[in-house]
Amino acid sequence: MNRSHYVLALTFFFNTLAGATVYAQTRTVALQCEHLEAPIGVDEQHPRLSWQMEDRSKGATQTAYQVLVGTDSAQLAKNPTTWNSGKVASSASNITYNGKALQPSTKYYWLVRTWNRAGAKLPDSRISNFETGLMGINNWTGSWISDPAGINTLPAPYFRKAFTAGKKIKSARAYIAVGGLYELYINGQKIGNHRLDPMYTRFDRRTLYVSYDVTNQLQQGKNAIGVLLGNGWYNMQSIAVWNFDRAPWRNRPTFCMDLKITYDDGTTAIVATNDSWKTHYSPITFNSIYTGEHYDSRLELPGWNTPNFDDKDWKEVDLRAAPSKQIVSQVMQPIRNVDEIAAKSINKFNDTTYVVDLGRNISGVTKVKLNGKSGTVVHIKHGERLYANGHVDMSNIDVYYRPKDKSDPFGTDIVTLNGKGTVEFMAKFNYKGFQYVEITSSKPLELKKEDVVGYFMHSDVSATGKISSSNPLIDKLWWATNNSYLSNLFGYPTDCPQREKNGWTGDGHFAVETGLFNFDGITIYEKWLADHRDEQQPNGVLPDIIPTGGWGYGTANGTDWTSTIAIIPWNLYMFYGDSKALSDNYNNIRAYVNYVNGISVGGLTTFGRGDWVPVKSSSSLEYTSSIYFYVDATILAKAAKLFGKQADYTFYSALAEKIKKAINDKYFNKATGIYGNGVQTELSMALQWGIVPEQYKTQVAQNLAKRVAADGMHIDVGVLGAKAVLNALSNNGEAETAYKLAAQDTYPSWGWWIVNGATTLYENWNIKAERDISLNHMMFGEIGGWFFKGLGGILPDESHPGFKNVLLKPNFVSGLEFFNASHDGPYGKIVSSWARKGQDVIYNVTIPANSSATITFPNAGKSKVYQGDVLIKNSANYQIAAGSYQFRITD
């Protein structure tokens, strides 16, 4: 045996040994409650519990599980006092707690036992925990308080309460519910690293509270609580076309807080908001989440949130009514300063004017270090682009702002210096969308590049998807798409982080697959769906921005936009295998479909906005809106079947077929295989959403490919077509054309933005358009999900949702030498990776334990597929169990 053969043999031996070790060390991991790790503040009486099986051996599967829940971690394995599910013969790994009634403000410990495919019990998982919140408005002790000022008062208020903890503290929890925004301090220390809490809701129907473990911040003896309140969307003082300032809930910010202390001797105490608290104006002289924040450092009150501060000059607080009767725990990924971005360059115009470039477009804030004479006023203006003279150009993002005067400039923070040294400023209650920062001062000051830092702020969802390829343009497009997605995730999906910050429904569902392939966003979407339920009218109508202060209940908020109520719950079910969102919103979907049905004639509807911002060709509004009507009715029928609602299943299945027939009768020419006028949007939507009869799919897809070729191998779509066109092609035998569209780098295309310097996605194909020219929009963002589907071929299986069975349909397009895609699903990491090797394609697949996959190879029946040296049957479907595999495909 020569050395190379010896090394190979040895490697194989150790790999085999390693595989055996892995199998022996199979374990249960990734325990989550309500899709979060060890959450505090769970209000659900029956929370969802989930886990994963870590086992790299082929065919690894869970045959049974047992869940133990109790309040004593030391006794949990032997005596689970709260719930013992017993051994359940099932491969399920996302279940619902079904034990004793959960008690408020209680910490529960839990673990999972699983049995592998051989029936052997695996070692217990590590003990995890979750903690309940107050679980109902009647369990609050505190009163709602505010300061005596009115809604038009500008300074943000401070609040404080000093108290004494007379005994040694064992644990402490703070619960704070707010109309507006807040920062919480205990003994001078800011609690948590969340930004812009609580999340934006329809405040008069549902108000969120946040829970904290503050044990380490309290001390025996003197303590002090400090709270700073901001306006947020609760008290919008800036005026825009969206009527934020006329929201029915608008009021001076208010809050309610319970601080629950447990002492070592087992006794408890509650420090709660009441009329004994004190209040004073803060140095934040104005704050608007829409425009900016103003701060006068001369008004600082050092130590205001510490125990020994003298508050004799502070005012008494006012008692207030709660904003709503639903005070609900915010159990979701919070907004944070996720990435710190150093300034790339600074351009000094003179000693009072500087422009900083971060090098990329983000949502968030800047932290600026300023040193100047007392009374110096510094304007910090944020924008996405520059004029030719190098100054910040805001003409693309301030178009909907309607200020009364010049006191509240758009996208601008204003800082007044105190002359006592460096003032470090970062907005607390605002965020912007920007790449450039123009800093101007009333008096000279020195500013270095290092004095300005950007913070990319967004809901801090973990990444679950990754791609890489041989084409740098594809990789940059994926990165830019994710930047735009995150820039528009602030407790709800928005359209843009600078101009509007609105929860446009269409943008939300156009991008949902991109979001779910790349990020673990279920908690954000479930919260947004609750916003939908709050906003839905009794007749079923939804506004097209959610949440809203009232704007959006017009005549165009139709199916192409507000189908979020059906499409997003369905996608959560597909990606997570979790039907709770479908169940929670079932009646809302039905009310919405019933409304559309009531205003539609013969199955067709014109309720909608249409193919927004197309390149040049328009599509029939009736056609596009009716397709989404069909989508909604179909999802509703499927949900009815899932939940055993037979009468609904029968009715809405028939309705869906009626809509489909009406669309095909009016808009489909069977002789030519053309829908409507044969433009890209019309052809692709019929294919994407299942309108095309099976026997015509190939012909319609070929017509779409021909149309793309006739359009110079460029897109000619708006938002509805951008959602559909790539999928329609790659799902129907035209992947080569789909890839050429996706990889195009001349106008109009996604790549055209990238080659012109984009680090995010734009609102208009035409960079120099006169309107609709935000440079950070998500409405054309489906391409980020298509990379996983159309090239990597990773798809959820409707029959086995949540990637219990993975559908793998890769496309080995000729324009790429390699393509790698991975997605962390509910069972673990899925890998679909291919590369060319001479005339062959090497395809590597990893399927996590407790799941399986069905592979559909391209050119089924034509190419030869080998697994190792074994020729396998290249049929339409090749089934594999969990494990890692390598295939060789040759013509």
PDB file of N, CA and C in Angstrom, residues 819-870:
ATOM      1  N   PHE A 819     -22.502  26.386  -6.629  1.00  0.00           N
ATOM      2  CA  PHE A 819     -23.504  27.097  -5.844  1.00  0.00           C
ATOM      3  C   PHE A 819     -23.728  26.329  -4.551  1.00  0.00           C
ATOM      4  N   ASN A 820     -23.647  27.044  -3.418  1.00  0.00           N
ATOM      5  CA  ASN A 820     -23.840  26.439  -2.101  1.00  0.00           C
ATOM      6  C   ASN A 820     -24.999  27.140  -1.391  1.00  0.00           C
ATOM      7  N   ALA A 821     -25.902  26.342  -0.863  1.00  0.00           N
ATOM      8  CA  ALA A 821     -27.015  26.895  -0.085  1.00  0.00           C
ATOM      9  C   ALA A 821     -27.211  26.063   1.162  1.00  0.00           C
ATOM     10  N   SER A 822     -27.472  26.728   2.265  1.00  0.00           N
ATOM     11  CA  SER A 822     -27.815  26.017   3.496  1.00  0.00           C
ATOM     12  C   SER A 822     -28.912  26.773   4.220  1.00  0.00           C
ATOM     13  N   HIS A 823     -29.737  26.029   4.918  1.00  0.00           N
ATOM     14  CA  HIS A 823     -30.826  26.622   5.698  1.00  0.00           C
ATOM     15  C   HIS A 823     -30.990  25.841   6.995  1.00  0.00           C
ATOM     16  N   ASP A 824     -30.993  26.565   8.111  1.00  0.00           N
ATOM     17  CA  ASP A 824     -31.211  25.954   9.421  1.00  0.00           C
ATOM     18  C   ASP A 824     -32.710  25.912   9.682  1.00  0.00           C
ATOM     19  N   GLY A 825     -33.300  24.752   9.466  1.00  0.00           N
ATOM     20  CA  GLY A 825     -34.726  24.580   9.686  1.00  0.00           C
ATOM     21  C   GLY A 825     -35.020  24.064  11.080  1.00  0.00           C
ATOM     22  N   PRO A 826     -36.269  23.707  11.340  1.00  0.00           N
ATOM     23  CA  PRO A 826     -36.648  23.228  12.673  1.00  0.00           C
ATOM     24  C   PRO A 826     -35.915  21.967  13.115  1.00  0.00           C
ATOM     25  N   TYR A 827     -35.369  21.189  12.165  1.00  0.00           N
ATOM     26  CA  TYR A 827     -34.682  19.951  12.525  1.00  0.00           C
ATOM     27  C   TYR A 827     -33.170  20.077  12.469  1.00  0.00           C
ATOM     28  N   GLY A 828     -32.675  21.212  11.972  1.00  0.00           N
ATOM     29  CA  GLY A 828     -31.245  21.406  11.858  1.00  0.00           C
ATOM     30  C   GLY A 828     -30.868  21.911  10.479  1.00  0.00           C
ATOM     31  N   LYS A 829     -29.579  21.819  10.176  1.00  0.00           N
ATOM     32  CA  LYS A 829     -29.060  22.425   8.946  1.00  0.00           C
ATOM     33  C   LYS A 829     -29.296  21.534   7.729  1.00  0.00           C
ATOM     34  N   ILE A 830     -29.882  22.134   6.708  1.00  0.00           N
ATOM     35  CA  ILE A 830     -30.073  21.506   5.404  1.00  0.00           C
ATOM     36  C   ILE A 830     -29.019  22.096   4.467  1.00  0.00           C
ATOM     37  N   VAL A 831     -28.303  21.243   3.750  1.00  0.00           N
ATOM     38  CA  VAL A 831     -27.286  21.712   2.826  1.00  0.00           C
ATOM     39  C   VAL A 831     -27.582  21.172   1.438  1.00  0.00           C
ATOM     40  N   SER A 832     -27.559  22.070   0.460  1.00  0.00           N
ATOM     41  CA  SER A 832     -27.696  21.694  -0.948  1.00  0.00           C
ATOM     42  C   SER A 832     -26.596  22.432  -1.694  1.00  0.00           C
ATOM     43  N   SER A 833     -25.598  21.688  -2.151  1.00  0.00           N
ATOM     44  CA  SER A 833     -24.382  22.310  -2.679  1.00  0.00           C
ATOM     45  C   SER A 833     -23.923  21.563  -3.926  1.00  0.00           C
ATOM     46  N   TRP A 834     -23.673  22.308  -5.005  1.00  0.00           N
ATOM     47  CA  TRP A 834     -23.225  21.633  -6.227  1.00  0.00           C
ATOM     48  C   TRP A 834     -22.069  22.381  -6.879  1.00  0.00           C
ATOM     49  N   ALA A 835     -21.258  21.611  -7.603  1.00  0.00           N
ATOM     50  CA  ALA A 835     -20.101  22.196  -8.293  1.00  0.00           C
ATOM     51  C   ALA A 835     -19.797  21.369  -9.535  1.00  0.00           C
ATOM     52  N   ARG A 836     -19.297  22.041 -10.520  1.00  0.00           N
ATOM     53  CA  ARG A 836     -18.914  21.359 -11.760  1.00  0.00           C
ATOM     54  C   ARG A 836     -17.514  20.765 -11.595  1.00  0.00           C
ATOM     55  N   LYS A 837     -17.352  19.561 -12.134  1.00  0.00           N
ATOM     56  CA  LYS A 837     -16.053  18.908 -12.162  1.00  0.00           C
ATOM     57  C   LYS A 837     -15.912  18.270 -13.533  1.00  0.00           C
ATOM     58  N   GLY A 838     -15.227  18.985 -14.414  1.00  0.00           N
ATOM     59  CA  GLY A 838     -15.166  18.545 -15.802  1.00  0.00           C
ATOM     60  C   GLY A 838     -16.545  18.596 -16.420  1.00  0.00           C
ATOM     61  N   GLN A 839     -16.977  17.470 -16.977  1.00  0.00           N
ATOM     62  CA  GLN A 839     -18.307  17.387 -17.588  1.00  0.00           C
ATOM     63  C   GLN A 839     -19.384  16.986 -16.581  1.00  0.00           C
ATOM     64  N   ASP A 840     -18.973  16.718 -15.352  1.00  0.00           N
ATOM     65  CA  ASP A 840     -19.901  16.245 -14.330  1.00  0.00           C
ATOM     66  C   ASP A 840     -20.286  17.370 -13.369  1.00  0.00           C
ATOM     67  N   VAL A 841     -21.345  17.104 -12.625  1.00  0.00           N
ATOM     68  CA  VAL A 841     -21.727  17.961 -11.505  1.00  0.00           C
ATOM     69  C   VAL A 841     -21.696  17.110 -10.240  1.00  0.00           C
ATOM     70  N   ILE A 842     -20.983  17.582  -9.240  1.00  0.00           N
ATOM     71  CA  ILE A 842     -20.938  16.910  -7.940  1.00  0.00           C
ATOM     72  C   ILE A 842     -21.939  17.618  -7.028  1.00  0.00           C
ATOM     73  N   TYR A 843     -22.879  16.858  -6.513  1.00  0.00           N
ATOM     74  CA  TYR A 843     -23.964  17.418  -5.705  1.00  0.00           C
ATOM     75  C   TYR A 843     -23.896  16.837  -4.297  1.00  0.00           C
ATOM     76  N   ASN A 844     -23.685  17.722  -3.313  1.00  0.00           N
ATOM     77  CA  ASN A 844     -23.599  17.320  -1.904  1.00  0.00           C
ATOM     78  C   ASN A 844     -24.850  17.761  -1.158  1.00  0.00           C
ATOM     79  N   VAL A 845     -25.363  16.843  -0.362  1.00  0.00           N
ATOM     80  CA  VAL A 845     -26.603  17.088   0.361  1.00  0.00           C
ATOM     81  C   VAL A 845     -26.419  16.685   1.819  1.00  0.00           C
ATOM     82  N   THR A 846     -26.919  17.503   2.723  1.00  0.00           N
ATOM     83  CA  THR A 846     -27.023  17.110   4.130  1.00  0.00           C
ATOM     84  C   THR A 846     -28.455  17.334   4.589  1.00  0.00           C
ATOM     85  N   ILE A 847     -29.022  16.301   5.162  1.00  0.00           N
ATOM     86  CA  ILE A 847     -30.376  16.365   5.713  1.00  0.00           C
ATOM     87  C   ILE A 847     -30.273  16.077   7.206  1.00  0.00           C
ATOM     88  N   PRO A 848     -30.804  16.961   8.058  1.00  0.00           N
ATOM     89  CA  PRO A 848     -30.624  16.776   9.503  1.00  0.00           C
ATOM     90  C   PRO A 848     -31.403  15.579  10.045  1.00  0.00           C
ATOM     91  N   ALA A 849     -30.995  15.145  11.221  1.00  0.00           N
ATOM     92  CA  ALA A 849     -31.662  14.030  11.884  1.00  0.00           C
ATOM     93  C   ALA A 849     -33.144  14.313  12.065  1.00  0.00           C
ATOM     94  N   ASN A 850     -33.912  13.238  12.004  1.00  0.00           N
ATOM     95  CA  ASN A 850     -35.362  13.276  12.235  1.00  0.00           C
ATOM     96  C   ASN A 850     -36.121  13.886  11.068  1.00  0.00           C
ATOM     97  N   SER A 851     -35.458  14.029   9.924  1.00  0.00           N
ATOM     98  CA  SER A 851     -36.144  14.489   8.724  1.00  0.00           C
ATOM     99  C   SER A 851     -35.658  13.667   7.545  1.00  0.00           C
ATOM    100  N   SER A 852     -36.198  13.964   6.369  1.00  0.00           N
ATOM    101  CA  SER A 852     -35.862  13.219   5.157  1.00  0.00           C
ATOM    102  C   SER A 852     -35.920  14.178   3.982  1.00  0.00           C
ATOM    103  N   ALA A 853     -35.676  13.671   2.792  1.00  0.00           N
ATOM    104  CA  ALA A 853     -35.706  14.537   1.619  1.00  0.00           C
ATOM    105  C   ALA A 853     -36.119  13.757   0.381  1.00  0.00           C
ATOM    106  N   THR A 854     -36.731  14.476  -0.535  1.00  0.00           N
ATOM    107  CA  THR A 854     -37.064  13.951  -1.850  1.00  0.00           C
ATOM    108  C   THR A 854     -36.309  14.779  -2.878  1.00  0.00           C
ATOM    109  N   ILE A 855     -35.410  14.146  -3.612  1.00  0.00           N
ATOM    110  CA  ILE A 855     -34.580  14.855  -4.585  1.00  0.00           C
ATOM    111  C   ILE A 855     -35.157  14.684  -5.978  1.00  0.00           C
ATOM    112  N   THR A 856     -35.292  15.803  -6.665  1.00  0.00           N
ATOM    113  CA  THR A 856     -35.629  15.790  -8.083  1.00  0.00           C
ATOM    114  C   THR A 856     -34.434  16.348  -8.836  1.00  0.00           C
ATOM    115  N   PHE A 857     -33.711  15.491  -9.527  1.00  0.00           N
ATOM    116  CA  PHE A 857     -32.528  15.934 -10.270  1.00  0.00           C
ATOM    117  C   PHE A 857     -32.961  16.586 -11.585  1.00  0.00           C
ATOM    118  N   PRO A 858     -32.209  17.590 -12.037  1.00  0.00           N
ATOM    119  CA  PRO A 858     -32.516  18.170 -13.347  1.00  0.00           C
ATOM    120  C   PRO A 858     -32.360  17.126 -14.445  1.00  0.00           C
ATOM    121  N   ASN A 859     -33.093  17.324 -15.532  1.00  0.00           N
ATOM    122  CA  ASN A 859     -33.009  16.426 -16.688  1.00  0.00           C
ATOM    123  C   ASN A 859     -33.310  14.986 -16.305  1.00  0.00           C
ATOM    124  N   ALA A 860     -34.362  14.819 -15.496  1.00  0.00           N
ATOM    125  CA  ALA A 860     -34.732  13.480 -15.054  1.00  0.00           C
ATOM    126  C   ALA A 860     -34.896  12.540 -16.244  1.00  0.00           C
ATOM    127  N   GLY A 861     -34.265  11.383 -16.147  1.00  0.00           N
ATOM    128  CA  GLY A 861     -34.360  10.384 -17.207  1.00  0.00           C
ATOM    129  C   GLY A 861     -33.341  10.550 -18.304  1.00  0.00           C
ATOM    130  N   LYS A 862     -32.629  11.684 -18.342  1.00  0.00           N
ATOM    131  CA  LYS A 862     -31.635  11.936 -19.385  1.00  0.00           C
ATOM    132  C   LYS A 862     -30.218  11.809 -18.834  1.00  0.00           C
ATOM    133  N   SER A 863     -29.950  12.519 -17.739  1.00  0.00           N
ATOM    134  CA  SER A 863     -28.627  12.421 -17.119  1.00  0.00           C
ATOM    135  C   SER A 863     -28.516  11.139 -16.308  1.00  0.00           C
ATOM    136  N   LYS A 864     -27.282  10.717 -16.092  1.00  0.00           N
ATOM    137  CA  LYS A 864     -27.013   9.590 -15.208  1.00  0.00           C
ATOM    138  C   LYS A 864     -26.598  10.126 -13.842  1.00  0.00           C
ATOM    139  N   VAL A 865     -27.137   9.528 -12.796  1.00  0.00           N
ATOM    140  CA  VAL A 865     -26.844   9.965 -11.437  1.00  0.00           C
ATOM    141  C   VAL A 865     -26.198   8.806 -10.679  1.00  0.00           C
ATOM    142  N   TYR A 866     -25.030   9.098 -10.100  1.00  0.00           N
ATOM    143  CA  TYR A 866     -24.307   8.092  -9.325  1.00  0.00           C
ATOM    144  C   TYR A 866     -24.220   8.535  -7.874  1.00  0.00           C
ATOM    145  N   GLN A 867     -24.400   7.578  -6.986  1.00  0.00           N
ATOM    146  CA  GLN A 867     -24.083   7.786  -5.577  1.00  0.00           C
ATOM    147  C   GLN A 867     -22.896   6.893  -5.278  1.00  0.00           C
ATOM    148  N   GLY A 868     -21.719   7.545  -5.123  1.00  0.00           N
ATOM    149  CA  GLY A 868     -20.485   6.776  -5.114  1.00  0.00           C
ATOM    150  C   GLY A 868     -20.268   6.209  -6.509  1.00  0.00           C
ATOM    151  N   ASP A 869     -20.090   4.916  -6.606  1.00  0.00           N
ATOM    152  CA  ASP A 869     -19.928   4.276  -7.907  1.00  0.00           C
ATOM    153  C   ASP A 869     -21.202   3.593  -8.373  1.00  0.00           C
ATOM    154  N   VAL A 870     -22.270   3.782  -7.620  1.00  0.00           N
ATOM    155  CA  VAL A 870     -23.523   3.083  -7.925  1.00  0.00           C
ATOM    156  C   VAL A 870     -24.437   3.983  -8.739  1.00  0.00           C
TER     157      VAL A 870
END
